[in-house]
Amino acid sequence: MLVLLVGSRMGVGIGLNATAAGAGNTQSTTPTPATAPEPAPPIVLVYSKKTAALGETPNYDATVVAAKMWLNRYFRCDIITELDVEKGKLETSNYKVAILPDNAVMSAAEVKAWQKFAAGGGKILAAALTSTRNEKNSPVPMQLGDLLGVWYEQSLASGTYQQILVTQDSMLSRAGVAPAIQVQGPAYLVDPLENGTPVAVRANAEGTRSLIYPSAVVESPAGLYFGLPIFNPQVLAWPDLQQMLYQVLAYLAPAAVKADFTPVSRQELFQAFFLISTDVVSSSTADSHTQAMRVVDQIPGEVPPAASYQIFPGAYYRKAVSSFDVWTGIEGVITLPQLITDPDRQRDQGPLDNASIYMGGNGSGQEIDAGLTWDNNVGGWRPFWRNESWHNAPLDKDLYVWYPGETVRMSVAVAGPGQLRLTIVDAGPEPKKAFTTVFRAWGFGPGVRQQFKRVNAIDQVGNEGRPVQPTHARVTRAVWSEVWLLRGDVKVPFTAQRFTDMRAPTAEHFVITTPANGGPGAESIEIYGTPADIPRALVRVLYALPRPVGLLDGGCVSAAQGLPDEGQRAVEPVADVEVPVIKGFVYVRYASGLQALV
């Protein structure tokens, strides 16, 4: 759900005059001077609701928010939806330039509307995957390709170019665009058609042009196609690209200009996105921000978790999984750990062991994983989600990568029928980084009996479904300070009585303790591929008590605190015992065994 002011000038709400003529107001007879209406904006940004709901273009909402914020800085501009286009809005308005930021899904009716718009002299600025899916969400040849003069081939990852070079006399050069534009990001490979002319090409830092599918910008009588996602925040953050867009729009629609150009900073672009994202996740819908939820200890009729599940092989993981009930999501706060890889398990592409911390669950048989995965290239944690395929957040180290020791609030919650929302945001009072996306999850929805989980794992490349490979990889202390299960407008603590505890391949690979000052569901988790690597030492057992122990059970104790009166009668002799050692732990022997308390 993206909050947009549809049908109004950007940033200006629509109001109604309750005392307008003809409204039946007979008491006011003083005429008011007539004022000439402000001319309609020449530029229109089109928000595709179908694309936003698709989930295959997960950064689309961020792209539209960035485009809206950026355009409103410099130009008079309307924003409408593709539904308005289908209903003929282009024909009844005075738009000169239409912007399609990454509108992948397009109906046949909308295609015809754009053909009429171009035939009437309107110019289209289209980018990335625009019109590559039909109204049934099926991939199709680019439907506006004939109009824009391009044949779409495929997408290309970041890192394939460092700049784009303007090649010849064109709309770009006539608009005063510089010959070289510094920009990096994803690319889209296209072939120009007969009515399309490449007017900018991809190049490396030295200016060597790409030899294979070099076209970065293609001009046609209908306008410009950009083979890069120009309004994606990480791409739009490049000042040279912003200046190019400003000059092109000012050239095509001079009457729309309202401010001189100064580049918008990366932080401003992020803040615009974050404010909208926060507004979205704090709404009263099924995926409302869990901090505003009502906390309860118990929900009548809760389904208890299963006693056990079969371990799925292929990784070292600790999974806490809920019952199948009408839960609507899960949320937790975690301080992120460090992955230490095994130097003997390396290959040219990187380590054979990775790490992940994620949520998700099972709905109607569909398993979903969504959270953070370790990116060895940047030494940090990057958002990901996996439904039918794997997806990552943009590789922007300033906005969408978190590092060991940082604390985040993570949630996966129902966003509507067949949809989940992943949200990851700094846990502090003034967050500077956040990521949120809605993606397709056909098995989930409001009122569905579904299961949610949280997982800490050492994953092994290409090993899913097979026995784990021996490794000395380990993940140092990850601390969940609180975890909640969500149901509608309430949340309950995700504590041991609400989850099935799964430790794969065996429990000996984990050190799991209760952190000091932790909230509901708090746990500290370390994972060791080789249990012998767990630090161990002889420690003196302070007290030996049978369960239950009242105040001690699940609480904190130190040698200086002494014991509550309850339970002291069962104290056993003090002993020296070899146990796992983590700084700050105090060990207590119970009748059921040794337990470490922070």
Coordinates of C-alpha atoms in Angstrom, one line a residue:
M1 CA 0.0 0.0 0.0
L2 CA 1.5 3.3 -1.1
V3 CA 0.1 6.5 0.2
L4 CA -0.3 8.8 -2.9
L5 CA -2.4 11.9 -3.5
V6 CA -4.1 10.6 -6.7
G7 CA -5.8 13.0 -8.9
S8 CA -4.3 16.1 -7.3
R9 CA -1.2 18.2 -7.9
M10 CA 1.6 16.5 -6.0
G11 CA 1.8 17.4 -2.4
V12 CA -1.6 19.3 -2.5
G13 CA -4.7 17.6 -1.1
I14 CA -8.1 17.8 -2.7
G15 CA -10.6 20.0 -0.7
L16 CA -14.3 20.8 -1.2
N17 CA -15.8 24.3 -0.8
A18 CA -18.9 23.8 1.4
T19 CA -20.2 27.3 0.5
A20 CA -19.8 27.1 -3.3
A21 CA -22.5 28.5 -5.5
G22 CA -25.4 26.2 -5.9
A23 CA -24.7 24.5 -2.5
G24 CA -27.9 26.0 -1.0
N25 CA -26.2 28.7 1.1
T26 CA -28.6 31.7 1.0
Q27 CA -27.0 33.8 3.9
S28 CA -23.8 35.0 2.1
T29 CA -24.5 37.6 -0.6
T30 CA -21.1 39.2 -0.8
P31 CA -19.5 38.2 -4.2
T32 CA -15.9 37.1 -4.1
P33 CA -13.5 38.2 -6.8
A34 CA -13.0 35.6 -9.5
T35 CA -9.4 34.3 -9.9
A36 CA -8.1 32.6 -12.9
P37 CA -7.5 28.9 -12.4
E38 CA -3.9 27.8 -12.3
P39 CA -2.9 26.1 -15.6
A40 CA -2.9 22.3 -15.4
P41 CA 0.5 20.8 -14.9
P42 CA 2.2 19.7 -18.1
I43 CA 3.9 16.7 -16.5
V44 CA 2.2 13.6 -15.2
L45 CA 3.7 10.7 -13.2
V46 CA 1.7 7.4 -13.6
Y47 CA 1.5 5.1 -10.6
S48 CA 0.7 1.5 -11.6
K49 CA -1.4 -0.2 -8.9
K50 CA -1.1 -3.5 -10.7
T51 CA 2.7 -3.3 -10.7
A52 CA 2.8 -2.4 -7.1
A53 CA 0.6 -5.4 -6.2
L54 CA 2.6 -7.8 -8.4
G55 CA 5.6 -8.5 -6.1
E56 CA 8.0 -9.2 -9.0
T57 CA 9.2 -5.6 -8.9
P58 CA 9.6 -5.3 -5.1
N59 CA 11.2 -1.9 -5.2
Y60 CA 8.5 -0.3 -7.2
D61 CA 6.9 1.6 -4.3
A62 CA 10.3 3.1 -3.4
T63 CA 10.8 4.1 -7.0
V64 CA 7.5 5.9 -7.2
V65 CA 8.0 7.6 -3.8
A66 CA 11.5 8.8 -5.0
A67 CA 10.0 10.0 -8.3
K68 CA 7.2 11.9 -6.6
M69 CA 9.5 13.6 -4.1
W70 CA 12.1 14.5 -6.8
L71 CA 9.6 15.8 -9.3
N72 CA 7.7 17.9 -6.8
R73 CA 11.0 19.6 -5.9
Y74 CA 11.4 21.2 -9.4
F75 CA 8.2 20.9 -11.5
R76 CA 4.4 21.3 -11.4
C77 CA 3.3 17.7 -11.8
D78 CA 0.2 15.6 -11.5
I79 CA 0.1 12.0 -10.3
I80 CA -2.5 9.6 -11.6
T81 CA -2.9 5.8 -11.8
E82 CA -3.0 3.4 -14.7
L83 CA -6.7 3.1 -14.1
D84 CA -7.1 6.9 -14.9
V85 CA -5.1 6.3 -18.1
E86 CA -7.5 3.4 -19.1
K87 CA -10.5 5.7 -18.5
G88 CA -9.2 8.4 -20.8
K89 CA -7.5 10.9 -18.4
L90 CA -4.7 11.5 -20.9
E91 CA -7.2 12.8 -23.5
T92 CA -9.0 15.2 -21.2
S93 CA -5.9 16.7 -19.7
N94 CA -3.2 19.0 -21.0
Y95 CA -0.3 16.8 -20.2
K96 CA 2.8 17.2 -22.4
V97 CA 5.1 14.7 -20.8
A98 CA 4.2 11.4 -19.1
I99 CA 6.6 9.5 -16.8
L100 CA 6.4 5.7 -16.5
P101 CA 9.0 5.0 -13.8
D102 CA 9.0 1.1 -14.0
N103 CA 5.4 0.3 -14.8
A104 CA 5.8 -3.4 -15.7
V105 CA 2.1 -4.5 -15.8
M106 CA 0.1 -2.9 -18.5
S107 CA -3.3 -3.8 -20.0
A108 CA -4.3 -3.7 -23.7
A109 CA -6.5 -0.7 -22.9
E110 CA -3.7 1.2 -21.4
V111 CA -1.4 0.4 -24.3
K112 CA -4.0 1.9 -26.7
A113 CA -4.2 5.0 -24.5
W114 CA -0.5 5.6 -24.7
Q115 CA -0.5 5.1 -28.5
K116 CA -3.2 7.9 -28.7
F117 CA -1.2 10.1 -26.3
A118 CA 1.9 9.8 -28.5
A119 CA 0.0 10.3 -31.7
G120 CA -1.3 13.6 -30.3
G121 CA 2.2 14.9 -29.7
G122 CA 2.7 13.8 -26.1
K123 CA 6.1 12.6 -25.0
I124 CA 6.7 9.5 -22.8
L125 CA 9.7 9.0 -20.5
A126 CA 9.6 5.2 -19.8
A127 CA 12.2 3.2 -17.8
A128 CA 13.3 -0.3 -16.9
L129 CA 10.6 -3.0 -17.2
T130 CA 7.8 -0.8 -18.4
S131 CA 5.1 -2.8 -20.2
T132 CA 6.9 -6.2 -20.0
R133 CA 3.9 -7.9 -18.4
N134 CA 0.2 -8.1 -19.4
E135 CA -2.8 -7.5 -17.2
K136 CA -2.6 -11.1 -16.1
N137 CA 0.9 -10.5 -14.8
S138 CA 2.4 -12.8 -17.5
P139 CA 5.7 -11.9 -19.1
V140 CA 5.3 -10.6 -22.6
P141 CA 7.4 -8.8 -25.2
M142 CA 7.5 -5.1 -24.3
Q143 CA 4.0 -3.8 -25.2
L144 CA 5.2 -0.2 -25.8
G145 CA 8.3 -1.4 -27.6
D146 CA 7.1 -0.5 -31.1
L147 CA 6.1 2.9 -29.8
L148 CA 9.4 3.5 -27.9
G149 CA 11.6 2.0 -30.6
V150 CA 13.1 -0.8 -28.4
W151 CA 13.1 -4.6 -28.1
Y152 CA 13.6 -5.6 -24.5
E153 CA 16.1 -8.5 -24.0
Q154 CA 16.8 -9.0 -20.3
S155 CA 17.9 -7.4 -17.0
L156 CA 21.5 -7.0 -16.0
A157 CA 22.9 -6.7 -12.4
S158 CA 24.6 -3.7 -11.0
G159 CA 28.3 -3.1 -11.7
T160 CA 28.2 -3.4 -15.5
Y161 CA 28.8 0.3 -16.2
Q162 CA 30.1 3.4 -14.4
Q163 CA 28.7 6.1 -16.7
I164 CA 26.6 6.7 -19.8
L165 CA 27.8 8.7 -22.7
V166 CA 25.6 10.9 -25.0
T167 CA 26.4 9.7 -28.5
Q168 CA 25.0 12.2 -31.1
D169 CA 22.7 15.1 -31.8
S170 CA 19.5 14.2 -30.0
M171 CA 16.9 15.4 -27.6
L172 CA 19.5 15.0 -24.8
S173 CA 22.1 17.2 -26.5
R174 CA 19.5 19.7 -27.5
A175 CA 18.4 19.9 -23.8
G176 CA 22.0 20.7 -22.9
V177 CA 22.8 17.3 -21.3
A178 CA 26.6 16.8 -20.6
P179 CA 28.4 14.3 -22.8
A180 CA 29.3 12.0 -19.9
I181 CA 26.9 11.2 -17.0
Q182 CA 28.3 9.5 -14.0
V183 CA 25.8 6.8 -12.8
Q184 CA 25.8 3.2 -11.7
G185 CA 23.1 0.7 -11.0
P186 CA 21.1 -2.1 -12.6
A187 CA 20.8 -2.1 -16.4
Y188 CA 18.3 -3.5 -19.0
L189 CA 19.5 -4.8 -22.3
V190 CA 17.6 -3.6 -25.3
D191 CA 17.9 -3.5 -29.1
P192 CA 16.8 -0.4 -30.9
L193 CA 14.1 -0.9 -33.5
E194 CA 13.9 1.0 -36.8
N195 CA 12.2 4.0 -35.2
G196 CA 14.5 4.0 -32.2
T197 CA 17.9 5.7 -32.0
P198 CA 20.5 5.0 -29.3
V199 CA 21.3 8.4 -27.8
A200 CA 23.4 7.3 -24.8
V201 CA 25.4 4.2 -24.2
R202 CA 26.8 2.4 -21.2
A203 CA 30.6 2.7 -20.6
N204 CA 33.2 1.9 -17.9
A205 CA 35.1 4.4 -15.9
E206 CA 37.7 5.0 -18.6
G207 CA 34.9 5.7 -21.2
T208 CA 35.1 2.4 -23.1
R209 CA 31.7 1.7 -24.5
S210 CA 30.0 -1.6 -23.9
L211 CA 30.2 -3.8 -27.0
I212 CA 27.1 -5.9 -26.2
Y213 CA 23.7 -4.2 -26.0
P214 CA 25.2 -0.8 -25.2
S215 CA 22.0 1.2 -25.4
A216 CA 21.3 3.1 -22.2
V217 CA 18.8 5.6 -23.6
V218 CA 16.8 5.2 -26.8
E219 CA 15.0 8.1 -28.5
S220 CA 11.9 7.7 -30.7
P221 CA 9.2 10.0 -31.9
A222 CA 7.2 9.0 -28.8
G223 CA 9.9 10.0 -26.3
L224 CA 12.7 8.4 -24.4
Y225 CA 13.2 4.9 -23.1
F226 CA 15.9 4.6 -20.3
G227 CA 17.6 1.2 -20.0
L228 CA 18.2 1.8 -16.3
P229 CA 15.8 2.4 -13.4
I230 CA 16.2 6.1 -13.3
F231 CA 13.9 6.8 -10.3
N232 CA 15.1 3.9 -8.2
P233 CA 16.5 5.8 -5.1
Q234 CA 20.0 4.2 -5.4
V235 CA 20.2 5.3 -9.1
L236 CA 18.5 8.6 -8.8
A237 CA 20.9 9.6 -6.0
W238 CA 23.6 10.2 -8.7
P239 CA 23.7 14.0 -9.2
D240 CA 24.6 13.8 -12.9
L241 CA 21.6 11.7 -13.6
Q242 CA 19.3 14.1 -11.7
Q243 CA 20.7 17.0 -13.8
M244 CA 20.1 15.1 -17.0
L245 CA 16.5 14.4 -16.1
Y246 CA 16.0 18.0 -15.0
Q247 CA 17.3 19.3 -18.3
V248 CA 15.2 16.9 -20.4
L249 CA 12.0 17.7 -18.6
A250 CA 12.7 21.5 -18.6
Y251 CA 13.3 21.2 -22.4
L252 CA 10.1 19.2 -23.0
A253 CA 7.8 21.2 -20.6
P254 CA 9.3 24.6 -19.8
A255 CA 6.0 25.8 -18.3
A256 CA 6.3 23.1 -15.6
V257 CA 9.5 24.4 -14.1
K258 CA 9.1 25.9 -10.6
A259 CA 12.6 25.8 -9.2
D260 CA 16.2 25.9 -10.3
F261 CA 18.3 22.7 -10.2
T262 CA 20.3 21.7 -7.2
P263 CA 20.7 17.9 -6.7
V264 CA 18.7 16.1 -4.0
S265 CA 20.9 14.3 -1.6
R266 CA 20.9 10.5 -1.1
Q267 CA 19.7 11.1 2.5
E268 CA 16.8 13.3 1.3
L269 CA 15.7 10.6 -1.1
F270 CA 15.9 8.0 1.7
Q271 CA 14.0 10.1 4.1
A272 CA 11.2 10.6 1.6
F273 CA 10.9 6.9 1.1
F274 CA 11.2 6.2 4.9
L275 CA 8.4 8.6 5.8
I276 CA 6.1 6.9 3.3
S277 CA 7.2 3.5 4.4
T278 CA 6.5 4.3 8.1
D279 CA 3.1 5.7 7.2
V280 CA 2.3 2.5 5.4
V281 CA 3.4 0.1 8.1
S282 CA 1.7 2.2 10.8
S283 CA -1.7 2.1 9.2
S284 CA -4.7 0.3 10.5
T285 CA -4.5 -2.5 8.0
A286 CA -3.6 -6.1 8.6
D287 CA 0.1 -5.3 8.5
S288 CA 0.0 -2.4 10.9
H289 CA 3.2 -1.5 12.8
T290 CA 3.4 -3.8 15.7
Q291 CA 4.7 -1.2 18.2
A292 CA 1.2 0.3 18.2
M293 CA -0.5 -3.0 18.9
R294 CA -2.2 -4.0 22.1
V295 CA -0.1 -6.5 24.1
V296 CA -1.8 -9.5 25.7
D297 CA -0.5 -12.5 27.4
Q298 CA -3.0 -15.0 26.1
I299 CA -5.6 -15.2 23.3
P300 CA -8.6 -17.4 24.1
G301 CA -8.6 -20.6 22.0
E302 CA -4.9 -20.4 20.9
V303 CA -3.7 -23.5 19.1
P304 CA -0.6 -24.9 20.9
P305 CA 2.6 -25.6 18.9
A306 CA 3.5 -29.0 17.7
A307 CA 5.7 -31.1 20.0
S308 CA 8.3 -31.6 17.2
Y309 CA 8.8 -31.4 13.4
Q310 CA 11.1 -33.4 11.2
I311 CA 14.4 -31.6 10.6
F312 CA 15.0 -30.6 7.0
P313 CA 18.7 -31.1 6.2
G314 CA 21.2 -28.9 4.5
A315 CA 22.1 -26.2 7.0
Y316 CA 22.9 -25.5 10.7
Y317 CA 19.9 -23.6 12.0
R318 CA 17.8 -22.8 15.1
K319 CA 14.2 -22.4 14.1
A320 CA 11.4 -21.3 16.5
V321 CA 8.1 -22.1 14.7
S322 CA 4.6 -21.3 15.8
S323 CA 1.4 -23.3 15.7
F324 CA -0.9 -23.2 12.6
D325 CA -3.4 -20.6 13.8
V326 CA -4.9 -17.3 12.6
W327 CA -1.7 -15.4 13.3
T328 CA -1.1 -12.4 11.0
G329 CA 2.7 -12.0 11.5
I330 CA 5.8 -12.0 13.6
E331 CA 8.1 -9.2 14.8
G332 CA 11.3 -9.1 16.7
V333 CA 14.2 -6.9 17.7
I334 CA 17.7 -8.3 17.2
T335 CA 21.3 -7.2 17.6
L336 CA 23.1 -8.6 14.6
P337 CA 26.0 -11.0 14.9
Q338 CA 29.2 -11.6 12.9
L339 CA 29.8 -14.6 10.5
I340 CA 33.2 -16.2 10.8
T341 CA 33.8 -18.4 7.8
D342 CA 36.0 -21.5 7.5
P343 CA 39.2 -20.7 5.6
D344 CA 39.2 -24.3 4.3
R345 CA 35.8 -23.9 2.7
Q346 CA 36.4 -21.2 0.1
R347 CA 36.0 -21.1 -3.6
D348 CA 36.6 -18.5 -6.3
Q349 CA 33.1 -17.1 -5.9
G350 CA 33.4 -16.9 -2.1
P351 CA 32.8 -19.0 1.1
L352 CA 30.8 -22.2 0.9
D353 CA 29.1 -21.2 4.2
N354 CA 26.8 -18.2 4.6
A355 CA 24.5 -16.9 7.4
S356 CA 21.0 -15.7 7.6
I357 CA 18.6 -14.3 10.2
Y358 CA 15.0 -14.4 9.0
M359 CA 11.3 -14.8 9.5
G360 CA 8.5 -16.1 7.4
G361 CA 6.4 -19.2 7.8
N362 CA 4.1 -21.6 6.1
G363 CA 0.7 -20.7 4.6
S364 CA -1.4 -23.4 2.8
G365 CA 1.8 -25.3 2.1
Q366 CA 3.8 -22.4 0.8
E367 CA 7.0 -21.8 2.7
I368 CA 8.3 -18.2 2.8
D369 CA 11.7 -17.0 4.0
A370 CA 12.2 -13.2 4.5
G371 CA 14.8 -11.3 6.5
L372 CA 18.5 -10.7 6.4
T373 CA 21.3 -12.6 4.7
W374 CA 25.0 -12.1 5.1
D375 CA 26.7 -10.5 2.1
N376 CA 30.4 -11.4 2.2
N377 CA 31.2 -8.7 -0.4
V378 CA 30.2 -5.9 2.0
G379 CA 30.6 -7.7 5.4
G380 CA 27.1 -6.9 6.4
W381 CA 23.5 -8.1 6.4
R382 CA 21.2 -7.4 3.4
P383 CA 17.4 -7.8 3.2
F384 CA 16.1 -10.8 1.1
W385 CA 12.9 -12.6 0.6
R386 CA 12.1 -15.9 -1.1
N387 CA 8.7 -17.0 -2.5
E388 CA 8.8 -18.8 -5.8
S389 CA 12.2 -17.2 -6.4
W390 CA 15.0 -15.3 -4.5
H391 CA 15.0 -11.5 -4.2
N392 CA 17.4 -9.0 -2.6
A393 CA 17.1 -5.4 -1.6
P394 CA 19.3 -3.0 -3.7
L395 CA 22.9 -3.3 -2.8
D396 CA 23.1 0.2 -1.2
K397 CA 25.5 0.1 1.7
D398 CA 24.2 3.3 3.1
L399 CA 20.5 2.5 3.0
Y400 CA 19.9 -1.2 2.9
V401 CA 22.8 -2.9 4.6
W402 CA 23.2 -3.5 8.3
Y403 CA 26.4 -4.4 10.1
P404 CA 27.4 -6.6 13.1
G405 CA 26.5 -4.9 16.4
E406 CA 23.6 -2.9 14.9
T407 CA 20.1 -3.5 16.2
V408 CA 17.1 -3.7 13.9
R409 CA 13.4 -4.3 14.2
M410 CA 12.2 -7.0 11.8
S411 CA 8.7 -8.1 10.9
V412 CA 6.9 -10.2 8.4
A413 CA 3.2 -9.6 8.4
V414 CA 0.1 -10.2 6.3
A415 CA -0.4 -7.3 3.9
G416 CA -3.6 -8.6 2.2
P417 CA -4.9 -11.7 0.5
G418 CA -1.8 -13.5 -1.0
Q419 CA 0.6 -10.9 0.2
L420 CA 3.2 -10.4 3.0
R421 CA 5.2 -7.4 4.0
L422 CA 8.8 -7.5 5.1
T423 CA 10.0 -4.5 7.1
I424 CA 13.5 -4.0 8.5
V425 CA 14.3 -0.7 10.3
D426 CA 16.8 0.6 12.7
A427 CA 15.5 -0.1 16.3
G428 CA 16.7 3.3 17.7
P429 CA 14.4 6.3 18.2
E430 CA 15.7 8.1 15.1
P431 CA 16.2 5.4 12.4
K432 CA 18.4 6.3 9.5
K433 CA 18.0 3.0 7.6
A434 CA 14.8 1.1 6.7
F435 CA 13.6 -1.3 4.1
T436 CA 10.1 -2.5 3.4
T437 CA 8.5 -4.4 0.6
V438 CA 5.2 -6.2 -0.2
F439 CA 5.6 -9.5 -2.0
R440 CA 3.5 -12.2 -3.4
A441 CA 2.7 -15.1 -0.9
W442 CA -0.2 -16.9 -2.3
G443 CA -0.7 -19.2 0.8
F444 CA -1.1 -16.3 3.3
G445 CA -3.9 -13.9 4.1
P446 CA -6.2 -12.5 6.7
G447 CA -8.2 -15.2 8.6
V448 CA -6.0 -18.0 7.2
R449 CA -4.5 -20.6 9.6
Q450 CA -0.9 -20.1 9.0
Q451 CA 2.5 -20.5 10.7
F452 CA 5.2 -18.0 11.4
K453 CA 8.8 -18.5 12.4
R454 CA 12.2 -16.9 13.3
V455 CA 15.4 -18.6 12.2
N456 CA 19.1 -18.1 12.8
A457 CA 21.2 -20.2 10.4
I458 CA 24.6 -21.1 8.9
D459 CA 23.6 -21.9 5.3
Q460 CA 25.7 -24.0 3.0
V461 CA 26.0 -23.2 -0.7
G462 CA 24.3 -25.8 -3.0
N463 CA 23.6 -28.1 0.0
E464 CA 19.9 -27.8 0.5
G465 CA 18.2 -31.1 1.3
R466 CA 21.6 -32.9 1.9
P467 CA 23.5 -33.7 5.1
V468 CA 25.4 -30.8 6.4
Q469 CA 29.1 -30.5 5.4
P470 CA 31.6 -30.3 8.2
T471 CA 32.8 -26.7 8.8
H472 CA 34.5 -24.5 11.3
A473 CA 32.2 -21.6 10.4
R474 CA 30.4 -20.0 13.3
V475 CA 28.1 -17.1 14.0
T476 CA 28.9 -15.1 17.1
R477 CA 26.3 -14.0 19.5
A478 CA 23.0 -12.8 18.0
V479 CA 20.7 -11.3 20.6
W480 CA 16.9 -11.3 20.2
S481 CA 15.8 -8.7 22.8
E482 CA 12.1 -9.3 22.1
V483 CA 9.9 -11.3 19.8
W484 CA 6.1 -11.2 19.2
L485 CA 3.5 -13.1 17.4
L486 CA 0.8 -10.9 15.8
R487 CA -2.9 -11.4 15.4
G488 CA -5.0 -8.6 14.1
D489 CA -4.5 -5.6 16.4
V490 CA -2.9 -7.5 19.3
K491 CA 0.5 -9.2 19.8
V492 CA 1.6 -11.9 22.2
P493 CA 5.1 -12.8 23.4
F494 CA 6.7 -15.5 21.2
T495 CA 8.1 -17.5 24.1
A496 CA 8.9 -21.2 24.4
Q497 CA 5.3 -22.2 25.1
R498 CA 4.3 -20.7 21.7
F499 CA 6.9 -22.3 19.5
T500 CA 8.4 -25.7 18.4
D501 CA 12.2 -25.6 19.1
M502 CA 14.1 -27.0 16.1
R503 CA 17.9 -27.3 16.1
A504 CA 19.5 -28.8 13.0
P505 CA 21.3 -31.0 12.6
T506 CA 21.6 -31.5 16.4
A507 CA 21.4 -29.3 19.6
E508 CA 25.2 -29.6 20.3
H509 CA 25.9 -27.0 17.6
F510 CA 24.1 -24.2 19.5
V511 CA 24.7 -22.1 22.7
I512 CA 21.3 -20.5 23.5
T513 CA 20.9 -18.4 26.6
T514 CA 18.6 -15.8 28.1
P515 CA 20.0 -12.2 27.7
A516 CA 20.1 -9.7 30.5
N517 CA 17.3 -7.2 30.5
G518 CA 15.6 -9.0 27.6
G519 CA 11.9 -8.6 26.8
P520 CA 9.4 -11.3 25.9
G521 CA 10.9 -14.0 23.7
A522 CA 14.5 -12.8 24.3
E523 CA 17.3 -15.2 23.4
S524 CA 21.0 -15.1 22.7
I525 CA 22.0 -17.6 20.0
E526 CA 25.4 -18.7 18.8
I527 CA 25.9 -21.3 16.1
Y528 CA 29.0 -23.5 15.7
G529 CA 29.6 -25.8 12.7
T530 CA 32.0 -27.8 14.9
P531 CA 30.8 -28.1 18.5
A532 CA 34.5 -28.5 19.7
D533 CA 35.0 -24.9 18.7
I534 CA 32.7 -23.7 21.5
P535 CA 34.8 -21.9 24.1
R536 CA 34.9 -24.1 27.2
A537 CA 36.4 -23.8 30.7
L538 CA 36.1 -25.1 34.2
V539 CA 33.7 -22.9 36.2
R540 CA 32.4 -23.1 39.7
V541 CA 28.7 -23.9 39.8
L542 CA 27.3 -21.3 42.2
Y543 CA 24.1 -22.9 43.3
A544 CA 22.4 -26.2 42.6
L545 CA 18.6 -26.1 42.8
P546 CA 15.8 -28.3 41.6
R547 CA 13.1 -26.9 39.3
P548 CA 10.9 -25.0 39.9
V549 CA 13.0 -22.2 41.6
G550 CA 10.5 -19.4 41.6
L551 CA 12.4 -16.1 41.1
L552 CA 15.5 -17.7 39.6
D553 CA 13.7 -19.6 36.9
G554 CA 14.4 -17.7 33.7
G555 CA 15.7 -14.7 35.6
C556 CA 19.1 -13.3 36.5
V557 CA 21.4 -14.0 39.4
S558 CA 25.0 -13.2 40.4
A559 CA 27.3 -14.5 43.1
A560 CA 26.6 -11.4 45.1
Q561 CA 22.8 -11.6 45.0
G562 CA 22.3 -14.7 47.0
L563 CA 19.1 -16.8 46.6
P564 CA 15.5 -16.3 47.4
D565 CA 14.3 -18.3 50.4
E566 CA 12.1 -20.5 48.2
G567 CA 14.1 -23.5 47.0
Q568 CA 17.2 -23.2 49.2
R569 CA 16.4 -26.4 51.0
A570 CA 17.4 -28.3 47.9
V571 CA 20.9 -26.9 47.5
E572 CA 23.5 -29.5 46.4
P573 CA 27.2 -29.4 47.0
V574 CA 29.1 -26.8 44.9
A575 CA 31.1 -28.4 42.0
D576 CA 33.6 -27.5 39.3
V577 CA 32.1 -28.4 35.9
E578 CA 33.3 -27.9 32.3
V579 CA 30.7 -25.9 30.4
P580 CA 30.5 -23.5 27.4
V581 CA 31.8 -20.1 28.4
I582 CA 30.4 -16.8 27.3
K583 CA 31.5 -13.6 29.1
G584 CA 28.9 -12.4 31.6
F585 CA 27.1 -15.7 32.1
V586 CA 26.4 -17.2 35.6
Y587 CA 25.8 -20.9 35.8
V588 CA 23.2 -22.6 38.0
R589 CA 22.8 -26.4 38.3
Y590 CA 19.2 -27.6 38.4
A591 CA 17.9 -31.1 38.9
S592 CA 17.3 -31.2 35.1
G593 CA 20.9 -30.1 34.3
L594 CA 23.1 -27.1 34.0
Q595 CA 21.8 -23.8 32.7
A596 CA 23.5 -20.5 32.0
L597 CA 21.8 -17.3 33.0
V598 CA 23.1 -13.9 31.9

